């Protein structure tokens, strides 16, 4: 047996389980066409302007990127109309989440509060850091248990995570609800509002908190380029937070975590308003269509403000969720099963482009009618 140490928190760590990849499915079932509606990626693919920027800078990849991504940070500040000093870029918002958990709570002293279920990275990194994790179950309809969250927070709590719209349900709390909650949280606890899907909000009762950061010192807003901007594979996200926290985060961030192509692609993506508009149109039309089609097939569809939908198979359905998932997979359709959330008959499906959405409904209808 080797004698070197590995921390207990690492040995007991349950790694993130990503959705299946297109290549895996092609190989496993020996098929050419695979449609992936499992990871909430952009339905229109990569913006042509981004592709051009990446190609243009391919010859620069031998260089280190400029540490701290000042050009990208400036572009984000301009686009969102926020103070540059509040922005911390990262290798995906995953890195910003990881940094927050490493920078703020002290192991054995502080706690982190999350909803159950919620985006797994919050709890994974908390456990890895040896920080106490408090999980508050969501309500049955997947709305937030505000009272439970408020109860779970005490003077030891360093961070509480709110995902808005939420993943995997697509549920979006109202602006008022979140405001009221923030008022109840002590100033010693940071409220982290993860707005990975905020661009897809259409309900006028719900809105982003990105411009509230300057007024609320213990508020952090997270954004990503992986979804509406279509850069999931390049890894780019950012957090907006109090200047003092931003300075601490930047001081411990690995110096080149956002790579040179991600920085150029991010700047290009911000400039491509036509692509963004087309993305929104596609997602809004697809979301409405998929909702009505799933209802037509007898499924229960949870209300969503994101670029994905959570649905449950019809109650009288004899076929198991597992079988539905595997049959779709064998036909080259990848969606996200929610068995690991304790919902064996439910799925999360990303809004694809028109053709992908149609194929998905056709395949599902075939499975549900044939049994
Ligand atoms: C997709 C997603 C993110 C973004 O992750 P990246 O690391 O930026 O790709 C963050 N939070 C939630 C809840 C997500 O679903």
XYZ file of N, CA and C in Angstrom, residues 222-355:
402
model
N -23.736 35.369 -9.898
C -22.898 34.573 -10.799
C -23.516 34.515 -12.186
N -22.690 34.678 -13.187
C -23.130 34.569 -14.584
C -22.181 33.650 -15.343
N -22.659 33.100 -16.445
C -21.819 32.202 -17.235
C -21.939 32.515 -18.719
N -20.903 32.187 -19.458
C -20.941 32.262 -20.919
C -21.320 30.908 -21.537
N -21.627 29.928 -20.675
C -21.843 28.562 -21.188
C -23.213 28.361 -21.823
N -24.200 29.155 -21.453
C -25.558 28.862 -21.899
C -25.973 29.824 -23.012
N -26.469 31.009 -22.666
C -26.991 31.893 -23.714
C -25.888 32.382 -24.660
N -24.647 32.446 -24.204
C -23.554 32.911 -25.067
C -22.916 31.777 -25.886
N -23.234 30.533 -25.524
C -22.776 29.398 -26.330
C -21.296 29.083 -26.260
N -20.663 29.254 -25.079
C -19.227 28.985 -24.977
C -18.899 27.886 -23.960
N -19.816 26.930 -23.764
C -19.622 25.931 -22.692
C -18.250 25.251 -22.769
N -17.818 24.920 -23.954
C -16.567 24.177 -24.112
C -15.319 25.001 -23.864
N -15.442 26.321 -23.911
C -14.264 27.171 -23.668
C -14.086 27.523 -22.206
N -15.114 27.327 -21.397
C -15.089 27.558 -19.951
C -14.903 29.035 -19.617
N -15.998 29.733 -19.422
C -15.921 31.141 -19.059
C -17.158 31.556 -18.264
N -16.902 32.147 -17.116
C -17.987 32.660 -16.286
C -17.454 33.804 -15.453
N -18.340 34.449 -14.710
C -17.856 35.513 -13.837
C -18.817 35.731 -12.667
N -18.277 36.352 -11.630
C -19.087 36.725 -10.481
C -19.040 38.227 -10.316
N -20.124 38.792 -9.780
C -20.196 40.225 -9.481
C -20.368 40.329 -7.975
N -19.496 41.070 -7.318
C -19.482 41.066 -5.843
C -18.827 42.330 -5.301
N -18.929 42.498 -3.991
C -18.290 43.615 -3.309
C -16.811 43.666 -3.688
N -16.321 44.888 -3.856
C -14.948 45.094 -4.307
C -13.921 44.383 -3.417
N -14.178 44.403 -2.127
C -13.217 43.795 -1.191
C -13.148 42.277 -1.407
N -14.298 41.678 -1.602
C -14.327 40.235 -1.870
C -13.691 39.944 -3.228
N -14.004 40.778 -4.213
C -13.431 40.589 -5.555
C -11.904 40.633 -5.492
N -11.371 41.554 -4.730
C -9.913 41.675 -4.602
C -9.323 40.403 -3.984
N -9.958 39.890 -2.933
C -9.476 38.651 -2.301
C -9.551 37.475 -3.271
N -10.655 37.387 -3.987
C -10.839 36.277 -4.949
C -9.751 36.328 -6.020
N -9.492 37.540 -6.514
C -8.505 37.687 -7.600
C -7.092 37.389 -7.099
N -6.854 37.661 -5.804
C -5.503 37.449 -5.291
C -5.158 35.962 -5.174
N -6.156 35.092 -5.035
C -5.849 33.660 -4.923
C -6.197 32.877 -6.191
N -6.853 33.510 -7.132
C -7.221 32.834 -8.382
C -5.939 32.448 -9.143
N -5.876 31.230 -9.692
C -4.702 30.901 -10.507
C -4.568 31.951 -11.623
N -3.356 32.422 -11.890
C -3.185 33.610 -12.730
C -3.708 33.492 -14.171
N -3.726 32.271 -14.724
C -4.120 32.164 -16.143
C -5.306 31.221 -16.333
N -6.229 31.200 -15.365
C -7.287 30.186 -15.426
C -8.245 30.426 -16.596
N -8.417 31.687 -16.984
C -9.208 31.955 -18.203
C -8.216 32.025 -19.361
N -8.359 31.110 -20.301
C -7.324 31.017 -21.344
C -7.525 32.052 -22.449
N -6.523 32.168 -23.286
C -6.469 33.246 -24.274
C -7.627 33.168 -25.284
N -8.020 31.949 -25.676
C -9.123 31.818 -26.643
C -10.465 32.103 -25.971
N -10.593 31.702 -24.706
C -11.838 31.988 -23.975
C -12.014 33.494 -23.833
N -10.920 34.197 -23.554
C -11.021 35.650 -23.397
C -11.461 36.305 -24.702
N -10.822 35.922 -25.812
C -11.197 36.497 -27.111
C -12.632 36.116 -27.487
N -12.977 34.865 -27.230
C -14.328 34.396 -27.567
C -15.377 35.139 -26.733
N -15.056 35.390 -25.481
C -15.985 36.101 -24.603
C -16.246 37.509 -25.107
N -15.172 38.185 -25.492
C -15.309 39.552 -26.020
C -16.146 39.528 -27.306
N -15.875 38.550 -28.172
C -16.625 38.437 -29.436
C -18.100 38.119 -29.162
N -18.346 37.222 -28.200
C -19.733 36.805 -27.904
C -20.557 37.994 -27.405
N -19.921 38.843 -26.603
C -20.636 40.024 -26.099
C -21.020 40.963 -27.236
N -20.214 40.968 -28.288
C -20.475 41.888 -29.403
C -21.536 41.353 -30.368
N -21.807 40.043 -30.300
C -22.691 39.439 -31.310
C -24.150 39.475 -30.864
N -24.753 40.643 -30.972
C -26.132 40.793 -30.493
C -27.121 40.023 -31.367
N -26.816 39.872 -32.651
C -27.736 39.150 -33.536
C -27.852 37.686 -33.102
N -26.710 37.080 -32.768
C -26.710 35.683 -32.336
C -27.501 35.517 -31.030
N -27.309 36.488 -30.137
C -28.012 36.428 -28.857
C -29.516 36.544 -29.063
N -29.914 37.444 -29.953
C -31.349 37.608 -30.209
C -31.938 36.348 -30.821
N -31.195 35.765 -31.768
C -31.672 34.530 -32.396
C -31.756 33.403 -31.366
N -30.794 33.361 -30.452
C -30.811 32.348 -29.385
C -32.073 32.483 -28.546
N -32.360 33.716 -28.135
C -33.537 33.952 -27.290
C -34.820 33.542 -28.014
N -34.936 33.959 -29.282
C -36.142 33.609 -30.047
C -36.309 32.099 -30.118
N -35.207 31.404 -30.400
C -35.256 29.948 -30.525
C -35.665 29.307 -29.199
N -35.083 29.799 -28.114
C -35.388 29.206 -26.805
C -36.838 29.491 -26.402
N -37.291 30.718 -26.606
C -38.657 31.054 -26.180
C -39.690 30.270 -27.000
N -39.492 30.224 -28.315
C -40.444 29.487 -29.164
C -40.388 27.995 -28.831
N -39.191 27.461 -28.666
C -39.023 26.035 -28.375
C -39.593 25.655 -27.020
N -39.418 26.541 -26.054
C -39.911 26.276 -24.701
C -41.439 26.174 -24.699
N -42.072 27.106 -25.403
C -43.528 27.096 -25.475
C -44.020 25.841 -26.203
N -43.364 25.534 -27.320
C -43.793 24.382 -28.117
C -43.607 23.075 -27.354
N -42.425 22.899 -26.755
C -42.152 21.655 -26.015
C -43.124 21.490 -24.847
N -43.441 22.601 -24.169
C -44.377 22.532 -23.050
C -45.724 21.996 -23.528
N -46.242 22.572 -24.607
C -47.572 22.134 -25.043
C -47.540 20.707 -25.591
N -46.458 20.324 -26.242
C -46.362 18.957 -26.770
C -46.253 17.925 -25.644
N -45.461 18.231 -24.623
C -45.317 17.293 -23.497
C -46.642 17.147 -22.754
N -47.372 18.261 -22.632
C -48.694 18.201 -21.991
C -49.635 17.350 -22.845
N -49.552 17.540 -24.164
C -50.375 16.732 -25.079
C -50.100 15.235 -24.882
N -48.842 14.890 -24.594
C -48.499 13.483 -24.378
C -48.853 13.002 -22.969
N -49.459 13.887 -22.167
C -49.913 13.497 -20.829
C -48.881 13.689 -19.737
N -47.753 14.321 -20.083
C -46.718 14.536 -19.067
C -47.085 15.735 -18.201
N -46.511 15.771 -16.996
C -46.604 16.980 -16.179
C -45.350 17.812 -16.429
N -45.528 19.085 -16.809
C -44.390 19.958 -17.086
C -44.308 21.011 -15.983
N -43.152 21.103 -15.342
C -42.947 22.120 -14.304
C -42.766 23.478 -14.969
N -43.317 24.537 -14.375
C -43.138 25.862 -14.975
C -41.645 26.205 -15.044
N -41.202 26.772 -16.159
C -39.772 27.049 -16.324
C -39.511 28.439 -16.871
N -38.432 29.043 -16.389
C -37.947 30.322 -16.922
C -36.543 30.130 -17.489
N -36.164 28.883 -17.741
C -34.799 28.590 -18.204
C -34.826 28.046 -19.632
N -33.677 27.594 -20.140
C -33.641 27.019 -21.490
C -33.755 25.496 -21.425
N -34.450 25.009 -20.383
C -34.720 23.574 -20.244
C -36.045 23.406 -19.537
N -36.579 22.176 -19.611
C -37.844 21.888 -18.933
C -37.692 20.622 -18.115
N -38.324 20.606 -16.959
C -38.406 19.387 -16.171
C -39.812 18.839 -16.347
N -39.894 17.551 -16.658
C -41.228 16.965 -16.824
C -41.284 15.571 -16.220
N -42.519 15.152 -15.897
C -42.747 13.824 -15.321
C -43.625 13.038 -16.276
N -43.296 11.774 -16.480
C -44.071 10.918 -17.376
C -45.510 10.805 -16.861
N -46.468 10.506 -17.756
C -47.866 10.384 -17.324
C -47.990 9.360 -16.191
N -48.881 9.656 -15.227
C -49.002 8.801 -14.042
C -49.423 7.381 -14.383
N -50.275 7.248 -15.410
C -50.766 5.919 -15.769
C -49.769 5.150 -16.645
N -48.586 5.716 -16.810
C -47.589 5.130 -17.695
C -46.940 3.913 -17.035
N -47.017 2.747 -17.705
C -46.468 1.535 -17.091
C -44.963 1.432 -17.313
N -44.504 2.038 -18.376
C -43.090 1.953 -18.733
C -42.268 2.801 -17.751
N -41.126 2.259 -17.317
C -40.322 2.969 -16.317
C -39.518 4.102 -16.954
N -39.207 5.104 -16.137
C -38.388 6.214 -16.603
C -37.059 5.722 -17.148
N -36.513 4.733 -16.484
C -35.214 4.166 -16.891
C -35.300 3.607 -18.314
N -36.422 2.898 -18.583
C -36.612 2.294 -19.903
C -36.780 3.389 -20.966
N -37.547 4.414 -20.611
C -37.747 5.537 -21.539
C -36.400 6.162 -21.888
N -35.592 6.384 -20.848
C -34.284 7.001 -21.048
C -33.413 6.135 -21.954
N -33.380 4.826 -21.677
C -32.501 3.950 -22.453
C -32.972 3.794 -23.891
N -34.299 3.790 -24.081
C -34.830 3.664 -25.437
C -34.511 4.925 -26.242
N -34.635 6.093 -25.611
C -34.273 7.348 -26.285
C -32.785 7.328 -26.650
N -31.977 6.870 -25.703
C -30.529 6.839 -25.890
C -30.146 5.970 -27.092
N -30.774 4.805 -27.164
C -30.455 3.870 -28.254
C -30.832 4.461 -29.603
N -31.741 5.449 -29.582
C -32.125 6.126 -30.836
C -31.382 7.439 -31.007
N -30.363 7.636 -30.190
C -29.502 8.802 -30.356
C -30.034 10.078 -29.747
N -30.897 9.968 -28.741
C -31.452 11.166 -28.080
C -31.025 11.166 -26.614
N -30.178 12.127 -26.250
C -29.714 12.190 -24.857
C -30.468 13.278 -24.098
N -31.183 12.885 -23.043
C -31.760 13.868 -22.128
C -31.237 13.546 -20.731
N -31.621 14.315 -19.738
C -31.050 14.127 -18.406
C -32.041 13.419 -17.488
N -31.737 12.178 -17.074
C -32.628 11.519 -16.127
C -32.474 12.150 -14.748
N -33.529 12.168 -13.951
C -33.441 12.799 -12.637
C -33.577 11.772 -11.508
N -33.194 10.552 -11.833
C -33.229 9.473 -10.846
C -32.373 9.811 -9.632
N -31.203 10.416 -9.885
C -30.297 10.740 -8.770
C -30.875 11.835 -7.871
N -31.935 12.507 -8.331
C -32.623 13.489 -7.498
C -33.814 12.850 -6.783
N -33.923 11.536 -6.896
C -35.059 10.841 -6.303
C -36.320 10.974 -7.140
N -36.167 11.269 -8.435
C -37.318 11.443 -9.325
C -37.174 10.496 -10.528
N -37.412 9.182 -10.292
C -37.132 8.193 -11.347
C -38.009 8.337 -12.582
N -39.184 8.987 -12.453
C -40.082 9.120 -13.619
C -39.977 10.523 -14.256
N -38.977 11.300 -13.823
C -38.860 12.672 -14.334
C -37.546 12.887 -15.083
N -37.568 13.871 -15.958
C -36.408 14.200 -16.781
C -36.247 15.700 -16.899
N -35.020 16.093 -17.270
C -34.779 17.469 -17.667
C -34.365 17.423 -19.130
N -35.028 18.225 -19.940
C -34.666 18.272 -21.359
C -34.340 19.718 -21.741
N -33.229 19.888 -22.449
C -32.823 21.210 -22.911
C -33.646 21.593 -24.133
N -34.036 22.852 -24.224
C -34.709 23.331 -25.436
C -33.673 23.350 -26.557
N -33.942 22.568 -27.597
C -33.017 22.510 -28.726
C -33.466 23.429 -29.834
N -32.934 23.226 -31.027
C -33.469 23.958 -32.175
C -34.758 23.249 -32.621
N -35.435 23.834 -33.613
C -36.756 23.343 -33.989
C -36.728 21.854 -34.378
N -35.740 21.497 -35.166
C -35.650 20.115 -35.640
C -35.402 19.155 -34.473
